[in-house]
JSON list of C-alpha atoms and ligand atoms in Angstrom, two decimals:
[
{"chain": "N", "resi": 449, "resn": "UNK", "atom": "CA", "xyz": [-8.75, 5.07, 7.86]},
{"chain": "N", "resi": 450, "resn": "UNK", "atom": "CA", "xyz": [-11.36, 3.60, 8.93]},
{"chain": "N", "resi": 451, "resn": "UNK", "atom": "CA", "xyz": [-14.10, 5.78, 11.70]},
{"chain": "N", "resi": 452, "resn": "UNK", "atom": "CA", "xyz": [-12.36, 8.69, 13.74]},
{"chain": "N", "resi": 453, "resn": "UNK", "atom": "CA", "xyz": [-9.02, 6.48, 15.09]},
{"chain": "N", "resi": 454, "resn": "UNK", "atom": "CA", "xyz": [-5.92, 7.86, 15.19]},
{"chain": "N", "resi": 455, "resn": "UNK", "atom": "CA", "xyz": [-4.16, 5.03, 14.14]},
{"chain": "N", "resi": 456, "resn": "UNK", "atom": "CA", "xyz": [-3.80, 3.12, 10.81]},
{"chain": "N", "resi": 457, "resn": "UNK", "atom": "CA", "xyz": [-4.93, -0.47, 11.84]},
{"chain": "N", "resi": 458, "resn": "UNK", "atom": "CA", "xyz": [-2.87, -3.56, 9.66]},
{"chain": "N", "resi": 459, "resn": "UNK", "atom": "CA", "xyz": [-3.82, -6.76, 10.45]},
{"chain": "N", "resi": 460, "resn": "UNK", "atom": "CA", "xyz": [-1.48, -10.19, 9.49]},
{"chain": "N", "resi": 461, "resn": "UNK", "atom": "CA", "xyz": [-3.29, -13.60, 9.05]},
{"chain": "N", "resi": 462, "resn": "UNK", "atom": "CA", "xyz": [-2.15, -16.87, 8.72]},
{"chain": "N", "resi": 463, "resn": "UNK", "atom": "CA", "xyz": [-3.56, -20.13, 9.54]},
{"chain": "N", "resi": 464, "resn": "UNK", "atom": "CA", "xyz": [-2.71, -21.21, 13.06]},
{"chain": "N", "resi": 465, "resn": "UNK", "atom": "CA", "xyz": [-0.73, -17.53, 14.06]},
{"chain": "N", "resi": 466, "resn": "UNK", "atom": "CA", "xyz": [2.25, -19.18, 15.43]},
{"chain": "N", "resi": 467, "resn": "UNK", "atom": "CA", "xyz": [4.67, -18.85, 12.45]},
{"chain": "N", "resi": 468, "resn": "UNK", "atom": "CA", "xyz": [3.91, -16.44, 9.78]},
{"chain": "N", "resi": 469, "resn": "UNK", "atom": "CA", "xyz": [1.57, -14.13, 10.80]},
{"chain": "N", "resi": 470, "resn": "UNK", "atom": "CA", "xyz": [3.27, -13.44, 14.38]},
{"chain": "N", "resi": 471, "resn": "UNK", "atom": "CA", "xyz": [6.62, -12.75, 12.77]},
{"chain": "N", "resi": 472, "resn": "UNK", "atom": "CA", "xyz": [5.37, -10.55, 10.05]},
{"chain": "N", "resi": 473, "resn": "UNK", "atom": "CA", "xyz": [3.45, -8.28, 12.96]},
{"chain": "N", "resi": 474, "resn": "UNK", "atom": "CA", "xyz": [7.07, -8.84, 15.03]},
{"chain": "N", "resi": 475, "resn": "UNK", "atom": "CA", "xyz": [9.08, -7.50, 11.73]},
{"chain": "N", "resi": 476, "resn": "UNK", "atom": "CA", "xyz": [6.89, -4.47, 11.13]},
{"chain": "N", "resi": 477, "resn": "UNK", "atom": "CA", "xyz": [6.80, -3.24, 14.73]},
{"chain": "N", "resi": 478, "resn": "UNK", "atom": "CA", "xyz": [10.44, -3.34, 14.42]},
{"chain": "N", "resi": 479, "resn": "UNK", "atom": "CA", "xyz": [10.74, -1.31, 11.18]},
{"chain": "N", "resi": 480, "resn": "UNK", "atom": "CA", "xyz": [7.94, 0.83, 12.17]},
{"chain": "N", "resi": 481, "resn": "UNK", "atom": "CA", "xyz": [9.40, 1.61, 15.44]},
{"chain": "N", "resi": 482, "resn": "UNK", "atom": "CA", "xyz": [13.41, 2.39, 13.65]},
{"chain": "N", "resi": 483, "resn": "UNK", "atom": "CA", "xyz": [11.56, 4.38, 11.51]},
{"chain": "N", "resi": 484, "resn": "UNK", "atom": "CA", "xyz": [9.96, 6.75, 13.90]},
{"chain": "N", "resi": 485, "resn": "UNK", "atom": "CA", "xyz": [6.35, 5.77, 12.70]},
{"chain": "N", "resi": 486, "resn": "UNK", "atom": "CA", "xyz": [4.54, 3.05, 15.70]},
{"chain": "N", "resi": 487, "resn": "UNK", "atom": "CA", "xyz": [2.59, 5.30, 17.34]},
{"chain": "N", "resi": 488, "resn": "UNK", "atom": "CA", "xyz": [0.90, 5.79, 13.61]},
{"chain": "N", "resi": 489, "resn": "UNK", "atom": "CA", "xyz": [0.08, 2.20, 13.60]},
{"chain": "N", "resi": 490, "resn": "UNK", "atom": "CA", "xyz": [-2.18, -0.25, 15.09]},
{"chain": "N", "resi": 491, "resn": "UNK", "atom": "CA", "xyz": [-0.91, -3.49, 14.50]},
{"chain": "N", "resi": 492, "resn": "UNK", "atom": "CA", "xyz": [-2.17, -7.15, 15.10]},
{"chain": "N", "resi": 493, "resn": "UNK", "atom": "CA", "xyz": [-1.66, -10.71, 14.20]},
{"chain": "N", "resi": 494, "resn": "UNK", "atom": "CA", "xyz": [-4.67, -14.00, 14.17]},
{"chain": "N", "resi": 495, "resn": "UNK", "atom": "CA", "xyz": [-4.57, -16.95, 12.80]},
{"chain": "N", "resi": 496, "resn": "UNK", "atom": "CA", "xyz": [-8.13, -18.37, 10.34]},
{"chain": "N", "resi": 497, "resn": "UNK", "atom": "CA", "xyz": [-7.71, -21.63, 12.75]},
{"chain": "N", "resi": 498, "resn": "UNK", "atom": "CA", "xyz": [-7.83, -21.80, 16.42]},
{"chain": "N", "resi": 499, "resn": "UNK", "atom": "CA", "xyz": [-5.57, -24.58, 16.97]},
{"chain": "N", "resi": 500, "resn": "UNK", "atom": "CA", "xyz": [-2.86, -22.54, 18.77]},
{"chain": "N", "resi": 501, "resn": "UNK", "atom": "CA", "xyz": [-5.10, -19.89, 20.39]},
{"chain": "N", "resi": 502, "resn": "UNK", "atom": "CA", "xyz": [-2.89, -18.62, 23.28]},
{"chain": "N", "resi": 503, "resn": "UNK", "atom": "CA", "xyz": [0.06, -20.04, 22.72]},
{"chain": "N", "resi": 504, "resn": "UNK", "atom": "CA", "xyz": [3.30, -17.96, 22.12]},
{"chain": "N", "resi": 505, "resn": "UNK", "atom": "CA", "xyz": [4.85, -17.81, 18.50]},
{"chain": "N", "resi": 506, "resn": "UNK", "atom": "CA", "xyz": [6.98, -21.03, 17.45]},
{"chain": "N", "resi": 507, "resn": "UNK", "atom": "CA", "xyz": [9.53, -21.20, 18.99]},
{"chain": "N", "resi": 508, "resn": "UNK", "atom": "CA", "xyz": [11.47, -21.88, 15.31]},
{"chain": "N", "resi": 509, "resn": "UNK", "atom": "CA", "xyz": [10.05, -18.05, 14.40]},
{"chain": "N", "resi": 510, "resn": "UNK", "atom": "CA", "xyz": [11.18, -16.85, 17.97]},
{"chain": "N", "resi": 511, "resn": "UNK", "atom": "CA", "xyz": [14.82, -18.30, 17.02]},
{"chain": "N", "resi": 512, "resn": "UNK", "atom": "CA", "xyz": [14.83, -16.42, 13.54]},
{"chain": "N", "resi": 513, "resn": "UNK", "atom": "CA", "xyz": [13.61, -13.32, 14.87]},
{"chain": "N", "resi": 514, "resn": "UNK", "atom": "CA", "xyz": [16.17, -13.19, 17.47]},
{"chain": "N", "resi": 515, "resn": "UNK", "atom": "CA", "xyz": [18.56, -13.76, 15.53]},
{"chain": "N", "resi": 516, "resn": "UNK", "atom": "CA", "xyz": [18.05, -10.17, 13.69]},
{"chain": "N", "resi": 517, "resn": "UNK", "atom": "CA", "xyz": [16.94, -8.58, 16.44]},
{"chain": "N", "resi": 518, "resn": "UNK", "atom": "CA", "xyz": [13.16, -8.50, 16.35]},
{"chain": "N", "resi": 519, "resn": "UNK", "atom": "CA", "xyz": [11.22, -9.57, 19.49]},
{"chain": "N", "resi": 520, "resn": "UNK", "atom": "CA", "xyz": [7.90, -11.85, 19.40]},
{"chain": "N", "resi": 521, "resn": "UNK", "atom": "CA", "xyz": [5.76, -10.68, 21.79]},
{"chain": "N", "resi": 522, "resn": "UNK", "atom": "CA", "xyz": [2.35, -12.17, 20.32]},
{"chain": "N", "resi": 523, "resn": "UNK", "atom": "CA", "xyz": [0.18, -14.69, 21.54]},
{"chain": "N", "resi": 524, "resn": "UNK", "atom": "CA", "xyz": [-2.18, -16.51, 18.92]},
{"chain": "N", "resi": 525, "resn": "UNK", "atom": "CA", "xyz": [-5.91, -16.07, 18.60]},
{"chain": "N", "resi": 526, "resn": "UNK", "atom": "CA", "xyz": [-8.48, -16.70, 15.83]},
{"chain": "N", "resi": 527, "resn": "UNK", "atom": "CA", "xyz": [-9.51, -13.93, 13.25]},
{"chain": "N", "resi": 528, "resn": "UNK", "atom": "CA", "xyz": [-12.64, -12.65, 15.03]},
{"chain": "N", "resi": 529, "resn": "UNK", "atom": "CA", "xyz": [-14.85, -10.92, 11.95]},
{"chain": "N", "resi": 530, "resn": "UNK", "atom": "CA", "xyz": [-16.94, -9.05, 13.61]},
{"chain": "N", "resi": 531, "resn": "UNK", "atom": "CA", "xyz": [-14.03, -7.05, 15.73]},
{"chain": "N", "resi": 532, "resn": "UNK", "atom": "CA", "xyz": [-11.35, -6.95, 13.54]},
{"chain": "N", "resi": 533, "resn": "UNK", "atom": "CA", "xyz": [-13.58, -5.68, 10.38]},
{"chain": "N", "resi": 534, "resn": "UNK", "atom": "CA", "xyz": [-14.54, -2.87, 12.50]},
{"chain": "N", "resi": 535, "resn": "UNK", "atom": "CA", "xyz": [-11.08, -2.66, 13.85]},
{"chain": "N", "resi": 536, "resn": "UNK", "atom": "CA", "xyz": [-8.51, -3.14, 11.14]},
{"chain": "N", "resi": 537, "resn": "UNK", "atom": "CA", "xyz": [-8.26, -0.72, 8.12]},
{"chain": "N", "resi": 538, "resn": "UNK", "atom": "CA", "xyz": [-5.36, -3.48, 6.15]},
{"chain": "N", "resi": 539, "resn": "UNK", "atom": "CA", "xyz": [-6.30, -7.44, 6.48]},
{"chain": "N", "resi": 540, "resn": "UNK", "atom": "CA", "xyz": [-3.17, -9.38, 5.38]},
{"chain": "N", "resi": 541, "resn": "UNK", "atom": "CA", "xyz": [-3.24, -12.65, 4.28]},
{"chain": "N", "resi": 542, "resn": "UNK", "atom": "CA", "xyz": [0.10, -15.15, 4.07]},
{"chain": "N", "resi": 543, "resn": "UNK", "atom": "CA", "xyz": [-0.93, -17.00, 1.24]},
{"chain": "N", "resi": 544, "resn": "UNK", "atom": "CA", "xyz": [-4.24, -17.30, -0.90]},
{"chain": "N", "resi": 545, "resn": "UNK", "atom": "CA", "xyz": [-5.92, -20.37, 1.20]},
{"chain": "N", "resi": 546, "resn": "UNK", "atom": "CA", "xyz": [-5.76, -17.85, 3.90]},
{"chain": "N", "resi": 547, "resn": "UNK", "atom": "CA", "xyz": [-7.21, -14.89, 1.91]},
{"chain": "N", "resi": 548, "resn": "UNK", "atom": "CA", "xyz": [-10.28, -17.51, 0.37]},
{"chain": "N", "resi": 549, "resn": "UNK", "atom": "CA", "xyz": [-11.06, -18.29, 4.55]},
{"chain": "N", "resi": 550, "resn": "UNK", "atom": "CA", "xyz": [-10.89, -14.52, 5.00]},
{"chain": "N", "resi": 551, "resn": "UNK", "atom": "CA", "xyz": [-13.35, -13.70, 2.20]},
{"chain": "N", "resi": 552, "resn": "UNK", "atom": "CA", "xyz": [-15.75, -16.79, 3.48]},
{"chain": "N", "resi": 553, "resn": "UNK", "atom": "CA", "xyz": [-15.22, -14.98, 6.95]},
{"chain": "N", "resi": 554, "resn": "UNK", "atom": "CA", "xyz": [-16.59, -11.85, 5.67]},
{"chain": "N", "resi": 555, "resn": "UNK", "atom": "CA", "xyz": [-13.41, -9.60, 5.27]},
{"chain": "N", "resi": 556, "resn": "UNK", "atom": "CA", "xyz": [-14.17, -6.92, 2.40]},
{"chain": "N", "resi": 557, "resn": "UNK", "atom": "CA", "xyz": [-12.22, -7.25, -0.37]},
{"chain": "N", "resi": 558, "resn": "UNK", "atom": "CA", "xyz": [-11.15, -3.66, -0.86]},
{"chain": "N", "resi": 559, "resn": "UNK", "atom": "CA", "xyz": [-9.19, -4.46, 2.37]},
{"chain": "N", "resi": 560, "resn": "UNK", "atom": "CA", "xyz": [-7.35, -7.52, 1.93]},
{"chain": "N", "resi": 561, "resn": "UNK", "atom": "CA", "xyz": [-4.40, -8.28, 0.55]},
{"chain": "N", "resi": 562, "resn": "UNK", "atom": "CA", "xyz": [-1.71, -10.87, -0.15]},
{"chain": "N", "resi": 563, "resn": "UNK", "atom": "CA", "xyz": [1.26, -10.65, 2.14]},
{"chain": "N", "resi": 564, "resn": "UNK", "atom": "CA", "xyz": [3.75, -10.69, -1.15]},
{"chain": "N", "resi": 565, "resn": "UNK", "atom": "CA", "xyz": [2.16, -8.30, -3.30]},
{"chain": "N", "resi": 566, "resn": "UNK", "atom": "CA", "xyz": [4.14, -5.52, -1.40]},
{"chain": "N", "resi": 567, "resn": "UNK", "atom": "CA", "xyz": [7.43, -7.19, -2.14]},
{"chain": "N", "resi": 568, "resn": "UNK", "atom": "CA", "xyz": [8.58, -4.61, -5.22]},
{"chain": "N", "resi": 569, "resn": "UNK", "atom": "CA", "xyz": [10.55, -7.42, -6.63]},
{"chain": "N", "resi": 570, "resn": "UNK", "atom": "CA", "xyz": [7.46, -9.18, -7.06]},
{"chain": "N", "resi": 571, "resn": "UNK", "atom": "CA", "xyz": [5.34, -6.69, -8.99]},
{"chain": "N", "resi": 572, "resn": "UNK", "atom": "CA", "xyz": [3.14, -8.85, -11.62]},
{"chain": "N", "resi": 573, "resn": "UNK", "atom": "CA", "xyz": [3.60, -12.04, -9.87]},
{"chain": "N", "resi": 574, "resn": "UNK", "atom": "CA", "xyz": [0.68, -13.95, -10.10]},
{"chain": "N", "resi": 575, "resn": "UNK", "atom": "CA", "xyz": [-0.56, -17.47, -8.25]},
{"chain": "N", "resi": 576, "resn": "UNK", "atom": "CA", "xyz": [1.53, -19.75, -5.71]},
{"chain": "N", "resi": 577, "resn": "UNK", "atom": "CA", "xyz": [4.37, -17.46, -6.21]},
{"chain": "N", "resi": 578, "resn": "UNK", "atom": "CA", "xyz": [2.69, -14.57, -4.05]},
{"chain": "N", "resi": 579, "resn": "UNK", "atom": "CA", "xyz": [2.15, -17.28, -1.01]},
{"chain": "N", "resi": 580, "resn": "UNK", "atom": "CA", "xyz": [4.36, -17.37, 2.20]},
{"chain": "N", "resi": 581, "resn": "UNK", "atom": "CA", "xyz": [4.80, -20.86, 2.08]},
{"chain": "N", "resi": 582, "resn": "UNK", "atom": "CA", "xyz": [3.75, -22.49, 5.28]},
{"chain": "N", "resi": 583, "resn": "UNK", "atom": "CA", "xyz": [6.88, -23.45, 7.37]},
{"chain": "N", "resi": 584, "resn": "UNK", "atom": "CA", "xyz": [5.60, -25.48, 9.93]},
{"chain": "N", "resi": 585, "resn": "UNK", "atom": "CA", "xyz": [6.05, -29.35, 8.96]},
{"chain": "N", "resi": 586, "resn": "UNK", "atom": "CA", "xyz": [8.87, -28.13, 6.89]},
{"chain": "N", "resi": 587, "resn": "UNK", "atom": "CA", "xyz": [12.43, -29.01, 7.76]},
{"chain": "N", "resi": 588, "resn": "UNK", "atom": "CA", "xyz": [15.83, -26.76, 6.83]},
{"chain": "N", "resi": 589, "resn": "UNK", "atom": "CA", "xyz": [16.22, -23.12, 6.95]},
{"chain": "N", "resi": 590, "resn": "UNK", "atom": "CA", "xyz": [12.36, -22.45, 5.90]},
{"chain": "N", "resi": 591, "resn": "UNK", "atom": "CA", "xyz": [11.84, -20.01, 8.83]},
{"chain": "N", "resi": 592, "resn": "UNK", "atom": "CA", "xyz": [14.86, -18.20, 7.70]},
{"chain": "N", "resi": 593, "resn": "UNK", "atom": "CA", "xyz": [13.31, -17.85, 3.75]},
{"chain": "N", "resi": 594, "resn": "UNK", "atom": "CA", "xyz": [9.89, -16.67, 5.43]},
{"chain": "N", "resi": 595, "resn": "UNK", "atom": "CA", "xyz": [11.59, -14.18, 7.55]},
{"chain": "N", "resi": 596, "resn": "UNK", "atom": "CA", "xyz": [13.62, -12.91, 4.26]},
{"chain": "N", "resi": 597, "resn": "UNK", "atom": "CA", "xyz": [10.09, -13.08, 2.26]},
{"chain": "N", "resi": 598, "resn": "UNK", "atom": "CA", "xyz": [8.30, -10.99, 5.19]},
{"chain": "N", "resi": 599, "resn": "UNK", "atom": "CA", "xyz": [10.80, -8.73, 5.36]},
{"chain": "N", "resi": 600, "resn": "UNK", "atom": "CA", "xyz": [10.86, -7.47, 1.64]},
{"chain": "N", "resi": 601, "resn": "UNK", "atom": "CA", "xyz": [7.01, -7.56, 2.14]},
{"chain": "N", "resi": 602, "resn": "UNK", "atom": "CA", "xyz": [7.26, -5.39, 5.22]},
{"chain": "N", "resi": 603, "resn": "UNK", "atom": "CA", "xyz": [9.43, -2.89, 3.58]},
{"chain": "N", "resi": 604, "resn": "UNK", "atom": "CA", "xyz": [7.14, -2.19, 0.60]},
{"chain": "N", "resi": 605, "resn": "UNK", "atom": "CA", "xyz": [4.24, -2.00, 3.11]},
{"chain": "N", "resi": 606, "resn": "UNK", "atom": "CA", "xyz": [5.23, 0.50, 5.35]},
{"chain": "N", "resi": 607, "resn": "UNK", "atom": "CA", "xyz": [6.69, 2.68, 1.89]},
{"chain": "N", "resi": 608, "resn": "UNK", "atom": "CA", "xyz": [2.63, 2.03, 0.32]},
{"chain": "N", "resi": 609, "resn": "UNK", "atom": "CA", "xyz": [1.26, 3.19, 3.36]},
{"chain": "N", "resi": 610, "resn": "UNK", "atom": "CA", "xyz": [3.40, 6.21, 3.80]},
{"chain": "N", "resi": 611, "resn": "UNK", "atom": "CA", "xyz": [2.64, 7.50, 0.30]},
{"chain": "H", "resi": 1279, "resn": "4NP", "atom": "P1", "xyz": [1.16, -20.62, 10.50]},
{"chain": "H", "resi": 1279, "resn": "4NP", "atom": "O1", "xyz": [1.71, -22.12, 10.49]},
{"chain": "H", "resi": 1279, "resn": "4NP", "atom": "O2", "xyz": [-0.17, -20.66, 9.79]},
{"chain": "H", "resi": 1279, "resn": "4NP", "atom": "O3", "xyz": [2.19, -19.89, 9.74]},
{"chain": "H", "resi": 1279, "resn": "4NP", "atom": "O4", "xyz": [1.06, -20.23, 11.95]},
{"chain": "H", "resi": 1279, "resn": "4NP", "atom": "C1", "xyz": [0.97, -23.22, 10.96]},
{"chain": "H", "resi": 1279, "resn": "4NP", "atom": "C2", "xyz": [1.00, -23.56, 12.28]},
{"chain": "H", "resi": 1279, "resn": "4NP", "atom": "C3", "xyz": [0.31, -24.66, 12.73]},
{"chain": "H", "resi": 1279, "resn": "4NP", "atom": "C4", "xyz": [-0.41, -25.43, 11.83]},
{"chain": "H", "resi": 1279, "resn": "4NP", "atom": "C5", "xyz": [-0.45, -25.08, 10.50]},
{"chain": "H", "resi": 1279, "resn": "4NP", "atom": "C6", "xyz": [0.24, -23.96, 10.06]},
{"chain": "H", "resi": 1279, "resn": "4NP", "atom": "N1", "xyz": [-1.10, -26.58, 12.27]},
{"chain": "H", "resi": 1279, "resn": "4NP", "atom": "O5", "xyz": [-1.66, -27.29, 11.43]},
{"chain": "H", "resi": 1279, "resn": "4NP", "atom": "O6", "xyz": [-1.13, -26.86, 13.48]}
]
């Protein structure tokens, strides 16, 4: 952990934090919270753009989330490096364009990591197939395939962490 907080800090970062990253933070609150384990966490969301700062979550991501019971509650901002270096122990990036702005941002890269790389099904995957594709121009049930992604992800998070 990082200074004398009580709380682990895990941070999820996408491009414009309306689609991925706000339903990744939505999905681990929930599992954190079934488990017994939120008040171990802090947990945030931001997007390497700025194009959507305070707005609410897509409302596509909204819909999925419903749908299995997991509330949005986040509103976007941009990854501020300063504050969330300092603040954030776990920087989580959707796919590698995201991690590259992260690393040009100044996040240390002892502390990043690709969103994927905690799915266990993945282990050894390598390239494009560790991104969360980006859903937002797409058309179909993409949301539904990121939420199923992020959850897998989530899963093997909160079981690395806990070790
Ligand atoms: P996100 O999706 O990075 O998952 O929030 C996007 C949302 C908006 C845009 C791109 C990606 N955009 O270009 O406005």
């Amino acid at each position: 952990m990082t200074g004398n907080k009580e709380t682990f800090g895990v941070l999820f970062v996408c491009l414009g934090n309306i689609c991925r990253s706000p339903l990744a933070e939505g999905i681990f609150i929930h599992m954190a919270r079934q488990r017994g384990m939120l008040d171990r966490f802090d947990i945030d969301s931001a997007g390497t753009g700025a194009y959507h700062a305070g707005e609410r979550a897509d409302p596509r991501s909204i819909r999925v989330a419903k749908k299995h019971g997991v509330e949005l509650v986040s509103i976007a901002r941009q990854f501020q490096p300063r504050e969330d270096i300092d603040r954030f122990d776990l920087i989580i990036a959707m796919d590698r364009e995201n991690e590259r702005n992260l690393l040009g941002k100044g996040a240390p890269r002892d502390r990043l990591r690709l969103m994927r790389s905690y799915d266990p099904a993945l282990a050894g995957a390598r390239g494009a197939e560790l991104d969360v594709p980006d859903p937002y121009f797409g058309e179909g049930d993409g949301f539904q395939s990121v939420y199923d992604m992020l959850t897998r992800a989530c899963s093997g998070l909160l079981v690395s962490i806990d070790r």
